[in-house]
């Protein structure tokens, strides 16, 4: 084994196969797996544990940073390994098991997971499985994410390290590991600008806890983000125009404020649109860096990017790793409770850009549940930034399923972000700035600026009749979910149509 990968000679004897390492896991354990949006995830152990589950009863509570790659969540779900899973996922097999009630899924703000573990809920981590680029004299060098790995290592009874030799040792130094102290004696987090470093470059650990080191060569799964299309380009144009107006009005400087963008095609496309914008010397303080962040760094418009994870397409992943020395002074990866911490989001004045499944007349946003009942992926970190950011922007295409579903509805079928946390709504048709408006005023803006023309008259009719019934936030409770009910019966939200 390369002595540069394991710089604590006493640990060299811990190297073993994933199958051998799997014998340390027992039924009913709580497992902490590294990984955040497909980046830096444990790759060998989920498969080895799934193989073992084929021979014996094995069920775990599995906690991660966010979603895993390489089909790991689906593999574990199909094998019956997952009794309980948190705090975020994107896998279709796991999603099916969650919605069938076969896996108990806890949808959680990403800033809260480590804090709750620190308080002893849902339970202490029995084994942490952490992907690493190297083990130094000082600690574990993470790979392309930090996520909750530092907290898992701190709290776990035992540690399994997946040493991934497919990533360059040059990743060392990219990370800034800082964990808040236990309450109630905790000091303020000493970070006041996005490019500040406040911790160590490695994850401190107790070598006595390490029970196995497993060698892997599997790269991160590439992101599934689609290129911009006409609708996402239009959304980007509306957002950029809004930001230009904020600068002109003196509410933002020419460098804007630190930017956050959630995972996904629309948010990535909006950030990509900034490449053609007049803004320079931008800064990101986000949870995930996608392809668009690398493009902005390459264009020179983005001066610095802080995140917890780097999740890229295959070509952009290779480009980043091949040019890591060029990015070293422009990128830092932090624990997710720091990248998403409410104290820091408020202090830094973040502009948050996140995606909605649907939103309603008054600005309530559903980010997680299809039809109000079926989990899609999870709330992720959007709530951390929506509640605490300087400006909270939610974007969505105005329709889905070839126009059969309107993303703008009378009342959202599930509330993840209440109207109190939402400042701006955007679709390809326009932008509704809801700041300083009462509910009835917000509704007019949402209808006229964001709703698809095919649904605009239908939404106007609902709102006008609701206003006649009265109330500060007018609704017709017998009809508030009629669009969703109509879709369930007829596969369209157009109330004047029925299924063929």
Tab-separated table of C-alpha atoms in Angstrom:
chain	number	residue	atom	x	y	z
A	1	UNK	CA	0.000	0.000	0.000
A	2	UNK	CA	1.239	3.497	-0.907
A	3	UNK	CA	2.668	5.042	2.259
A	4	UNK	CA	1.277	8.401	1.106
A	5	UNK	CA	-2.254	7.004	1.348
A	6	UNK	CA	-1.789	5.573	4.859
A	7	UNK	CA	0.654	7.699	6.839
A	8	UNK	CA	-0.008	5.989	10.151
A	9	UNK	CA	1.950	2.714	9.841
A	10	UNK	CA	0.069	1.130	12.712
A	11	UNK	CA	-3.110	1.218	10.607
A	12	UNK	CA	-1.632	-0.652	7.628
A	13	UNK	CA	-2.601	-3.946	9.228
A	14	UNK	CA	-6.271	-2.919	9.195
A	15	UNK	CA	-6.528	-3.244	5.387
A	16	UNK	CA	-9.023	-5.958	4.420
A	17	UNK	CA	-11.745	-6.761	1.900
A	18	UNK	CA	-15.200	-5.223	2.072
A	19	UNK	CA	-16.638	-8.674	2.799
A	20	UNK	CA	-14.329	-9.042	5.790
A	21	UNK	CA	-15.204	-5.545	7.016
A	22	UNK	CA	-18.910	-6.372	6.737
A	23	UNK	CA	-18.565	-8.850	9.622
A	24	UNK	CA	-18.289	-5.931	12.052
A	25	UNK	CA	-21.897	-4.911	11.286
A	26	UNK	CA	-24.768	-6.428	13.252
A	27	UNK	CA	-28.538	-6.363	12.966
A	28	UNK	CA	-30.182	-3.242	14.413
A	29	UNK	CA	-27.119	-0.999	14.219
A	30	UNK	CA	-27.148	2.690	13.304
A	31	UNK	CA	-24.715	3.307	10.454
A	32	UNK	CA	-23.274	6.644	9.320
A	33	UNK	CA	-22.249	6.623	5.644
A	34	UNK	CA	-20.198	9.383	4.078
A	35	UNK	CA	-21.576	11.019	0.946
A	36	UNK	CA	-23.457	14.119	-0.079
A	37	UNK	CA	-25.365	14.284	-3.391
A	38	UNK	CA	-23.459	11.370	-4.947
A	39	UNK	CA	-20.075	12.822	-4.005
A	40	UNK	CA	-17.621	11.254	-1.564
A	41	UNK	CA	-19.983	8.409	-0.791
A	42	UNK	CA	-19.060	5.038	0.649
A	43	UNK	CA	-19.031	2.678	-2.333
A	44	UNK	CA	-17.783	-0.769	-1.333
A	45	UNK	CA	-19.519	-1.328	2.000
A	46	UNK	CA	-23.158	-0.834	0.863
A	47	UNK	CA	-22.667	-3.608	-1.715
A	48	UNK	CA	-20.874	-5.900	0.735
A	49	UNK	CA	-23.636	-5.412	3.310
A	50	UNK	CA	-26.320	-6.080	0.698
A	51	UNK	CA	-24.561	-9.331	-0.192
A	52	UNK	CA	-24.475	-10.295	3.471
A	53	UNK	CA	-28.177	-9.481	3.882
A	54	UNK	CA	-28.932	-12.173	1.309
A	55	UNK	CA	-27.631	-14.737	3.814
A	56	UNK	CA	-28.989	-13.426	7.113
A	57	UNK	CA	-31.420	-10.939	8.633
A	58	UNK	CA	-29.788	-7.528	8.608
A	59	UNK	CA	-31.607	-4.212	9.079
A	60	UNK	CA	-30.055	-0.830	9.835
A	61	UNK	CA	-30.825	2.769	10.502
A	62	UNK	CA	-28.713	4.455	7.828
A	63	UNK	CA	-27.760	8.116	8.111
A	64	UNK	CA	-25.820	9.960	5.423
A	65	UNK	CA	-25.013	13.522	4.449
A	66	UNK	CA	-27.529	13.493	1.612
A	67	UNK	CA	-28.041	11.193	-1.386
A	68	UNK	CA	-25.631	8.392	-2.314
A	69	UNK	CA	-24.317	7.410	-5.734
A	70	UNK	CA	-23.498	4.168	-7.551
A	71	UNK	CA	-26.989	2.834	-6.879
A	72	UNK	CA	-26.119	2.251	-3.223
A	73	UNK	CA	-29.447	3.413	-1.775
A	74	UNK	CA	-31.411	1.286	-4.225
A	75	UNK	CA	-29.155	-1.707	-3.639
A	76	UNK	CA	-29.561	-1.489	0.129
A	77	UNK	CA	-33.304	-0.880	-0.128
A	78	UNK	CA	-33.827	-3.885	-2.407
A	79	UNK	CA	-31.788	-6.054	-0.049
A	80	UNK	CA	-33.998	-5.033	2.876
A	81	UNK	CA	-31.090	-3.432	4.734
A	82	UNK	CA	-32.829	-0.116	5.328
A	83	UNK	CA	-35.215	-0.109	8.257
A	84	UNK	CA	-34.852	3.646	8.671
A	85	UNK	CA	-33.156	6.203	6.404
A	86	UNK	CA	-32.338	9.901	6.760
A	87	UNK	CA	-31.985	12.760	5.881
A	88	UNK	CA	-32.223	12.858	2.013
A	89	UNK	CA	-32.324	10.510	-0.987
A	90	UNK	CA	-32.918	10.510	-4.740
A	91	UNK	CA	-33.005	6.810	-5.611
A	92	UNK	CA	-36.135	5.493	-7.415
A	93	UNK	CA	-36.022	2.065	-5.741
A	94	UNK	CA	-35.664	3.566	-2.278
A	95	UNK	CA	-38.374	6.102	-3.113
A	96	UNK	CA	-40.744	3.275	-3.998
A	97	UNK	CA	-39.985	1.495	-0.715
A	98	UNK	CA	-40.495	4.729	1.250
A	99	UNK	CA	-43.862	5.420	-0.353
A	100	UNK	CA	-44.942	1.821	0.225
A	101	UNK	CA	-44.171	2.236	3.931
A	102	UNK	CA	-41.400	-0.379	3.817
A	103	UNK	CA	-38.624	2.063	4.777
A	104	UNK	CA	-39.201	4.652	7.478
A	105	UNK	CA	-37.764	7.831	5.970
A	106	UNK	CA	-37.043	10.915	8.070
A	107	UNK	CA	-37.039	14.014	5.858
A	108	UNK	CA	-34.813	16.455	7.650
A	109	UNK	CA	-33.202	19.880	7.219
A	110	UNK	CA	-29.599	19.060	6.336
A	111	UNK	CA	-28.231	21.420	8.967
A	112	UNK	CA	-30.053	19.528	11.721
A	113	UNK	CA	-28.813	15.953	11.355
A	114	UNK	CA	-25.440	16.389	13.054
A	115	UNK	CA	-26.998	18.559	15.762
A	116	UNK	CA	-29.600	15.930	16.581
A	117	UNK	CA	-26.973	13.198	16.652
A	118	UNK	CA	-24.979	15.338	19.066
A	119	UNK	CA	-28.073	15.344	21.280
A	120	UNK	CA	-28.433	11.568	21.038
A	121	UNK	CA	-31.271	11.244	18.531
A	122	UNK	CA	-32.306	9.058	16.854
A	123	UNK	CA	-29.424	7.034	18.345
A	124	UNK	CA	-25.662	7.021	18.590
A	125	UNK	CA	-23.673	5.986	15.497
A	126	UNK	CA	-22.393	2.421	15.896
A	127	UNK	CA	-20.160	2.368	12.812
A	128	UNK	CA	-19.097	5.231	10.560
A	129	UNK	CA	-18.064	4.369	6.994
A	130	UNK	CA	-16.013	7.210	5.524
A	131	UNK	CA	-14.512	7.551	2.055
A	132	UNK	CA	-11.018	9.046	2.155
A	133	UNK	CA	-8.262	10.089	-0.212
A	134	UNK	CA	-5.633	9.486	2.479
A	135	UNK	CA	-5.057	8.926	6.169
A	136	UNK	CA	-2.449	11.391	7.424
A	137	UNK	CA	-0.703	11.777	10.740
A	138	UNK	CA	-3.355	14.380	11.660
A	139	UNK	CA	-6.548	12.805	10.355
A	140	UNK	CA	-8.715	11.558	7.501
A	141	UNK	CA	-8.604	13.426	4.174
A	142	UNK	CA	-12.159	13.369	2.714
A	143	UNK	CA	-12.720	13.168	-1.024
A	144	UNK	CA	-15.311	15.229	-2.930
A	145	UNK	CA	-17.616	15.896	-0.002
A	146	UNK	CA	-17.561	16.381	3.748
A	147	UNK	CA	-21.271	16.149	4.557
A	148	UNK	CA	-21.762	14.654	8.020
A	149	UNK	CA	-18.537	12.612	7.921
A	150	UNK	CA	-16.733	14.592	10.629
A	151	UNK	CA	-19.677	14.235	13.008
A	152	UNK	CA	-19.979	10.515	12.264
A	153	UNK	CA	-16.270	10.011	13.003
A	154	UNK	CA	-16.505	12.019	16.213
A	155	UNK	CA	-19.507	10.109	17.544
A	156	UNK	CA	-19.090	6.562	16.188
A	157	UNK	CA	-18.018	3.633	18.321
A	158	UNK	CA	-16.160	2.121	15.353
A	159	UNK	CA	-14.870	3.434	12.014
A	160	UNK	CA	-14.441	1.797	8.611
A	161	UNK	CA	-12.411	3.853	6.124
A	162	UNK	CA	-12.875	3.336	2.394
A	163	UNK	CA	-9.592	4.501	0.883
A	164	UNK	CA	-10.360	5.505	-2.701
A	165	UNK	CA	-7.236	5.431	-4.853
A	166	UNK	CA	-9.088	6.767	-7.912
A	167	UNK	CA	-8.967	10.311	-6.502
A	168	UNK	CA	-5.721	12.293	-6.450
A	169	UNK	CA	-3.809	12.986	-3.275
A	170	UNK	CA	-3.940	16.600	-4.413
A	171	UNK	CA	-7.396	16.809	-2.774
A	172	UNK	CA	-5.562	17.167	0.520
A	173	UNK	CA	-5.941	20.735	1.743
A	174	UNK	CA	-9.271	21.372	0.001
A	175	UNK	CA	-11.310	20.847	3.181
A	176	UNK	CA	-12.011	22.961	6.256
A	177	UNK	CA	-13.209	20.776	9.122
A	178	UNK	CA	-14.858	22.647	11.981
A	179	UNK	CA	-17.474	21.257	14.361
A	180	UNK	CA	-19.406	23.334	16.899
A	181	UNK	CA	-18.852	22.492	20.545
A	182	UNK	CA	-21.550	20.865	22.632
A	183	UNK	CA	-24.274	23.056	24.071
A	184	UNK	CA	-24.785	25.037	26.262
A	185	UNK	CA	-21.185	26.324	26.359
A	186	UNK	CA	-20.894	26.731	22.584
A	187	UNK	CA	-19.115	29.792	21.210
A	188	UNK	CA	-20.250	31.617	18.044
A	189	UNK	CA	-18.938	30.062	14.831
A	190	UNK	CA	-15.986	32.327	13.916
A	191	UNK	CA	-16.693	32.596	10.189
A	192	UNK	CA	-17.496	36.067	8.864
A	193	UNK	CA	-16.649	35.802	5.137
A	194	UNK	CA	-17.160	32.913	2.740
A	195	UNK	CA	-13.498	32.367	1.900
A	196	UNK	CA	-12.359	32.183	5.526
A	197	UNK	CA	-10.906	28.959	6.932
A	198	UNK	CA	-11.670	28.221	10.573
A	199	UNK	CA	-10.782	24.549	11.044
A	200	UNK	CA	-8.377	21.798	10.045
A	201	UNK	CA	-7.763	20.253	6.631
A	202	UNK	CA	-8.466	16.715	7.864
A	203	UNK	CA	-11.058	14.975	10.032
A	204	UNK	CA	-9.524	14.237	13.455
A	205	UNK	CA	-10.078	10.645	14.596
A	206	UNK	CA	-9.106	8.123	17.222
A	207	UNK	CA	-7.019	5.398	15.475
A	208	UNK	CA	-8.207	2.901	18.075
A	209	UNK	CA	-11.729	3.171	16.646
A	210	UNK	CA	-10.649	2.057	13.166
A	211	UNK	CA	-11.618	-1.590	12.662
A	212	UNK	CA	-11.095	-1.805	8.898
A	213	UNK	CA	-9.610	-0.036	5.905
A	214	UNK	CA	-11.118	-1.057	2.574
A	215	UNK	CA	-9.454	-0.128	-0.716
A	216	UNK	CA	-11.657	1.110	-3.563
A	217	UNK	CA	-11.115	2.599	-7.015
A	218	UNK	CA	-14.677	3.575	-7.888
A	219	UNK	CA	-15.213	7.212	-8.902
A	220	UNK	CA	-18.226	9.255	-7.838
A	221	UNK	CA	-21.402	8.789	-9.856
A	222	UNK	CA	-21.766	11.599	-12.398
A	223	UNK	CA	-24.548	14.087	-11.835
A	224	UNK	CA	-27.743	13.643	-13.836
A	225	UNK	CA	-28.257	17.366	-14.420
A	226	UNK	CA	-29.642	18.151	-17.879
A	227	UNK	CA	-28.351	21.025	-20.031
A	228	UNK	CA	-30.346	24.293	-20.068
A	229	UNK	CA	-33.484	24.371	-22.243
A	230	UNK	CA	-35.738	27.210	-23.351
A	231	UNK	CA	-37.702	27.212	-20.085
A	232	UNK	CA	-34.693	27.123	-17.763
A	233	UNK	CA	-32.959	29.806	-19.836
A	234	UNK	CA	-36.059	31.973	-19.459
A	235	UNK	CA	-36.092	31.390	-15.689
A	236	UNK	CA	-32.402	32.337	-15.544
A	237	UNK	CA	-33.143	35.523	-17.470
A	238	UNK	CA	-35.856	36.558	-15.016
A	239	UNK	CA	-33.590	35.907	-12.009
A	240	UNK	CA	-30.668	37.817	-13.498
A	241	UNK	CA	-32.902	40.778	-14.374
A	242	UNK	CA	-34.240	40.770	-10.808
A	243	UNK	CA	-30.705	40.827	-9.401
A	244	UNK	CA	-29.740	43.650	-11.745
A	245	UNK	CA	-32.714	45.654	-10.449
A	246	UNK	CA	-31.673	44.955	-6.852
A	247	UNK	CA	-28.218	46.360	-7.626
A	248	UNK	CA	-29.702	49.382	-9.375
A	249	UNK	CA	-31.967	50.042	-6.383
A	250	UNK	CA	-28.968	49.940	-4.046
A	251	UNK	CA	-30.154	46.865	-2.145
A	252	UNK	CA	-27.241	44.727	-3.362
A	253	UNK	CA	-23.654	45.568	-4.320
A	254	UNK	CA	-22.351	44.877	-7.836
A	255	UNK	CA	-20.801	41.692	-6.492
A	256	UNK	CA	-24.268	40.688	-5.181
A	257	UNK	CA	-24.201	38.655	-1.943
A	258	UNK	CA	-22.990	35.079	-1.416
A	259	UNK	CA	-25.037	32.725	-3.611
A	260	UNK	CA	-26.569	29.391	-2.716
A	261	UNK	CA	-28.119	27.048	-5.256
A	262	UNK	CA	-29.846	23.754	-4.541
A	263	UNK	CA	-29.164	20.590	-6.478
A	264	UNK	CA	-30.933	20.030	-9.791
A	265	UNK	CA	-31.283	21.018	-13.408
A	266	UNK	CA	-33.158	24.299	-12.961
A	267	UNK	CA	-30.917	25.764	-10.255
A	268	UNK	CA	-27.828	24.686	-12.217
A	269	UNK	CA	-29.197	26.349	-15.362
A	270	UNK	CA	-29.903	29.593	-13.537
A	271	UNK	CA	-26.356	29.733	-12.193
A	272	UNK	CA	-25.024	28.877	-15.635
A	273	UNK	CA	-26.920	31.917	-16.945
A	274	UNK	CA	-24.710	34.111	-14.774
A	275	UNK	CA	-21.825	33.355	-17.159
A	276	UNK	CA	-23.458	35.804	-19.586
A	277	UNK	CA	-24.380	38.306	-16.865
A	278	UNK	CA	-22.586	41.564	-15.993
A	279	UNK	CA	-21.767	40.400	-12.462
A	280	UNK	CA	-18.131	39.891	-11.443
A	281	UNK	CA	-16.209	38.804	-8.327
A	282	UNK	CA	-19.112	36.655	-7.191
A	283	UNK	CA	-18.930	34.376	-4.171
A	284	UNK	CA	-20.847	31.169	-3.468
A	285	UNK	CA	-21.683	29.873	-0.014
A	286	UNK	CA	-23.703	26.779	-0.805
A	287	UNK	CA	-24.137	23.129	0.068
A	288	UNK	CA	-23.329	21.742	-3.412
A	289	UNK	CA	-21.212	22.935	-6.322
A	290	UNK	CA	-22.481	21.752	-9.697
A	291	UNK	CA	-21.099	22.151	-13.240
A	292	UNK	CA	-22.265	25.758	-13.370
A	293	UNK	CA	-20.004	26.697	-10.427
A	294	UNK	CA	-16.960	25.301	-12.214
A	295	UNK	CA	-17.939	27.208	-15.380
A	296	UNK	CA	-18.214	30.429	-13.356
A	297	UNK	CA	-14.828	29.804	-11.757
A	298	UNK	CA	-13.344	29.200	-15.204
A	299	UNK	CA	-14.943	32.362	-16.617
A	300	UNK	CA	-13.468	34.386	-13.769
A	301	UNK	CA	-16.852	35.673	-12.610
A	302	UNK	CA	-16.859	33.503	-9.508
A	303	UNK	CA	-13.999	34.454	-7.200
A	304	UNK	CA	-14.590	31.839	-4.493
A	305	UNK	CA	-16.909	28.919	-3.725
A	306	UNK	CA	-17.597	27.337	-0.344
A	307	UNK	CA	-19.716	24.176	-0.148
A	308	UNK	CA	-20.003	20.742	1.436
A	309	UNK	CA	-19.933	18.740	-1.794
A	310	UNK	CA	-18.842	18.915	-5.434
A	311	UNK	CA	-21.214	16.978	-7.682
A	312	UNK	CA	-20.314	17.104	-11.372
A	313	UNK	CA	-20.967	15.552	-14.747
A	314	UNK	CA	-18.423	12.985	-15.887
A	315	UNK	CA	-16.460	15.384	-18.100
A	316	UNK	CA	-16.522	18.215	-15.555
A	317	UNK	CA	-15.433	15.806	-12.783
A	318	UNK	CA	-12.372	14.784	-14.817
A	319	UNK	CA	-11.654	18.437	-15.623
A	320	UNK	CA	-11.836	19.471	-11.964
A	321	UNK	CA	-9.555	16.701	-10.725
A	322	UNK	CA	-7.052	17.293	-13.518
A	323	UNK	CA	-6.879	20.993	-12.607
A	324	UNK	CA	-7.200	20.745	-8.832
A	325	UNK	CA	-4.161	22.944	-8.237
A	326	UNK	CA	-5.821	25.770	-10.165
A	327	UNK	CA	-8.936	25.561	-7.964
A	328	UNK	CA	-7.179	25.035	-4.633
A	329	UNK	CA	-7.321	28.679	-3.514
A	330	UNK	CA	-10.838	29.189	-4.894
A	331	UNK	CA	-12.788	26.270	-3.369
A	332	UNK	CA	-13.310	24.917	0.132
A	333	UNK	CA	-15.436	22.007	1.380
A	334	UNK	CA	-16.954	22.143	4.885
A	335	UNK	CA	-19.178	19.956	7.088
A	336	UNK	CA	-22.802	20.385	6.060
A	337	UNK	CA	-23.831	21.763	9.439
A	338	UNK	CA	-21.417	24.631	8.674
A	339	UNK	CA	-22.319	25.084	4.994
A	340	UNK	CA	-26.009	25.153	5.981
A	341	UNK	CA	-25.820	26.679	9.442
A	342	UNK	CA	-28.611	29.218	10.122
A	343	UNK	CA	-26.235	31.474	12.081
A	344	UNK	CA	-23.893	31.736	9.084
A	345	UNK	CA	-26.615	31.989	6.436
A	346	UNK	CA	-28.083	34.969	8.285
A	347	UNK	CA	-24.701	36.570	8.997
A	348	UNK	CA	-23.429	36.295	5.426
A	349	UNK	CA	-26.707	37.475	3.855
A	350	UNK	CA	-27.083	34.555	1.477
A	351	UNK	CA	-29.184	34.771	-1.704
A	352	UNK	CA	-30.849	31.348	-1.781
A	353	UNK	CA	-31.978	29.751	-5.043
A	354	UNK	CA	-33.972	26.531	-4.703
A	355	UNK	CA	-36.466	24.453	-6.647
A	356	UNK	CA	-40.170	23.953	-5.973
A	357	UNK	CA	-42.376	21.065	-7.068
A	358	UNK	CA	-45.321	23.416	-6.756
A	359	UNK	CA	-46.274	26.689	-5.100
A	360	UNK	CA	-49.586	28.338	-4.390
A	361	UNK	CA	-51.298	31.702	-4.686
A	362	UNK	CA	-49.850	33.025	-1.465
A	363	UNK	CA	-46.259	31.818	-1.749
A	364	UNK	CA	-46.294	28.519	0.136
A	365	UNK	CA	-43.894	26.029	-1.460
A	366	UNK	CA	-43.966	22.244	-1.734
A	367	UNK	CA	-40.492	20.871	-2.450
A	368	UNK	CA	-40.934	17.236	-1.504
A	369	UNK	CA	-44.308	15.526	-1.956
A	370	UNK	CA	-46.019	14.618	-5.231
A	371	UNK	CA	-49.748	15.033	-4.784
A	372	UNK	CA	-49.172	15.840	-1.127
A	373	UNK	CA	-48.497	12.219	-0.178
A	374	UNK	CA	-45.660	10.641	-2.156
A	375	UNK	CA	-42.080	11.558	-1.250
A	376	UNK	CA	-39.888	12.637	-4.144
A	377	UNK	CA	-36.402	13.310	-2.690
A	378	UNK	CA	-36.600	15.383	0.488
A	379	UNK	CA	-36.317	18.953	1.683
A	380	UNK	CA	-32.521	18.873	1.653
A	381	UNK	CA	-30.946	22.165	2.630
A	382	UNK	CA	-33.503	24.464	1.015
A	383	UNK	CA	-35.188	25.254	4.325
A	384	UNK	CA	-31.891	26.189	5.961
A	385	UNK	CA	-31.412	28.930	3.364
A	386	UNK	CA	-35.048	29.922	2.800
A	387	UNK	CA	-35.715	30.785	6.429
A	388	UNK	CA	-32.409	32.515	7.103
A	389	UNK	CA	-31.206	33.984	3.811
A	390	UNK	CA	-31.292	37.630	2.745
A	391	UNK	CA	-33.371	36.771	-0.333
A	392	UNK	CA	-35.129	33.436	-0.784
A	393	UNK	CA	-35.902	32.566	-4.429
A	394	UNK	CA	-37.826	29.476	-5.529
A	395	UNK	CA	-37.924	28.423	-9.181
A	396	UNK	CA	-40.051	25.943	-11.102
A	397	UNK	CA	-41.271	25.264	-14.589
A	398	UNK	CA	-44.915	26.344	-14.694
A	399	UNK	CA	-46.272	22.971	-15.825
A	400	UNK	CA	-45.293	19.309	-15.750
A	401	UNK	CA	-46.412	16.127	-17.532
A	402	UNK	CA	-46.783	17.925	-20.881
A	403	UNK	CA	-49.039	20.544	-19.327
A	404	UNK	CA	-51.323	18.171	-17.443
A	405	UNK	CA	-50.040	19.454	-14.094
A	406	UNK	CA	-49.837	23.101	-13.090
A	407	UNK	CA	-46.979	23.917	-10.742
A	408	UNK	CA	-48.979	26.948	-9.570
A	409	UNK	CA	-52.044	25.829	-7.619
A	410	UNK	CA	-54.683	27.298	-5.279
A	411	UNK	CA	-53.137	25.589	-2.234
A	412	UNK	CA	-50.022	23.432	-2.114
A	413	UNK	CA	-50.704	19.816	-1.255
A	414	UNK	CA	-47.793	19.770	1.218
A	415	UNK	CA	-45.990	22.724	2.824
A	416	UNK	CA	-42.206	22.654	3.152
A	417	UNK	CA	-41.620	26.419	3.059
A	418	UNK	CA	-44.391	28.640	4.317
A	419	UNK	CA	-45.189	31.994	2.715
A	420	UNK	CA	-43.222	33.635	5.541
A	421	UNK	CA	-39.953	32.189	4.225
A	422	UNK	CA	-40.445	32.827	0.501
A	423	UNK	CA	-39.465	36.126	-1.118
A	424	UNK	CA	-39.467	35.500	-4.865
A	425	UNK	CA	-41.166	32.956	-7.130
A	426	UNK	CA	-40.058	32.352	-10.725
A	427	UNK	CA	-41.248	30.306	-13.689
A	428	UNK	CA	-40.424	30.641	-17.364
A	429	UNK	CA	-43.345	33.097	-17.662
A	430	UNK	CA	-42.096	35.625	-15.154
A	431	UNK	CA	-41.036	36.548	-11.640
A	432	UNK	CA	-43.201	37.481	-8.656
A	433	UNK	CA	-41.449	39.551	-5.987
A	434	UNK	CA	-43.582	38.909	-2.916
A	435	UNK	CA	-41.650	41.018	-0.443
A	436	UNK	CA	-43.733	43.570	1.415
A	437	UNK	CA	-47.028	42.272	0.042
A	438	UNK	CA	-50.125	41.064	1.877
A	439	UNK	CA	-51.640	37.709	0.820
A	440	UNK	CA	-54.209	39.180	-1.590
A	441	UNK	CA	-51.499	41.272	-3.238
A	442	UNK	CA	-49.182	38.280	-3.541
A	443	UNK	CA	-51.883	36.226	-5.211
A	444	UNK	CA	-52.322	38.736	-8.048
A	445	UNK	CA	-48.588	38.719	-8.749
A	446	UNK	CA	-48.346	34.928	-8.681
A	447	UNK	CA	-51.259	34.511	-11.083
A	448	UNK	CA	-50.184	37.139	-13.589
A	449	UNK	CA	-46.412	36.595	-13.456
A	450	UNK	CA	-45.883	32.885	-12.824
A	451	UNK	CA	-48.915	30.825	-13.821
A	452	UNK	CA	-48.985	29.163	-17.239
A	453	UNK	CA	-51.521	30.876	-19.560
A	454	UNK	CA	-53.476	27.605	-19.870
A	455	UNK	CA	-54.255	27.761	-16.142
A	456	UNK	CA	-54.368	31.494	-15.554
A	457	UNK	CA	-58.123	31.998	-16.045
A	458	UNK	CA	-58.851	28.964	-13.893
A	459	UNK	CA	-56.676	30.338	-11.085
A	460	UNK	CA	-58.173	33.830	-11.391
A	461	UNK	CA	-61.651	32.338	-11.063
A	462	UNK	CA	-60.681	30.477	-7.886
A	463	UNK	CA	-59.079	33.539	-6.321
A	464	UNK	CA	-61.951	35.905	-7.175
A	465	UNK	CA	-64.547	33.579	-5.678
A	466	UNK	CA	-62.339	32.994	-2.603
A	467	UNK	CA	-62.098	36.768	-2.082
A	468	UNK	CA	-65.890	37.036	-2.148
A	469	UNK	CA	-65.966	34.531	0.722
A	470	UNK	CA	-63.607	36.818	2.660
A	471	UNK	CA	-60.597	36.348	4.872
A	472	UNK	CA	-57.062	37.646	5.183
A	473	UNK	CA	-55.850	34.656	3.135
A	474	UNK	CA	-58.918	33.801	1.037
A	475	UNK	CA	-59.584	30.154	0.290
A	476	UNK	CA	-62.492	27.943	-0.668
A	477	UNK	CA	-61.731	24.988	1.562
A	478	UNK	CA	-64.007	22.677	-0.393
A	479	UNK	CA	-62.083	23.442	-3.589
A	480	UNK	CA	-58.546	24.171	-2.397
A	481	UNK	CA	-57.283	20.748	-3.507
A	482	UNK	CA	-59.747	20.251	-6.357
A	483	UNK	CA	-56.994	20.552	-8.963
A	484	UNK	CA	-55.028	17.732	-7.350
A	485	UNK	CA	-58.179	15.612	-7.007
A	486	UNK	CA	-59.071	16.235	-10.634
A	487	UNK	CA	-55.615	15.135	-11.731
A	488	UNK	CA	-55.871	11.946	-9.647
A	489	UNK	CA	-59.125	11.064	-11.403
A	490	UNK	CA	-58.541	12.382	-14.922
A	491	UNK	CA	-54.754	12.800	-15.296
A	492	UNK	CA	-55.093	16.527	-15.869
A	493	UNK	CA	-55.531	19.609	-13.687
A	494	UNK	CA	-57.606	21.357	-16.369
A	495	UNK	CA	-61.012	21.332	-14.746
A	496	UNK	CA	-62.837	21.497	-18.084
A	497	UNK	CA	-61.218	18.257	-19.290
A	498	UNK	CA	-61.687	14.600	-18.486
A	499	UNK	CA	-59.529	11.573	-19.195
A	500	UNK	CA	-60.003	10.297	-22.770
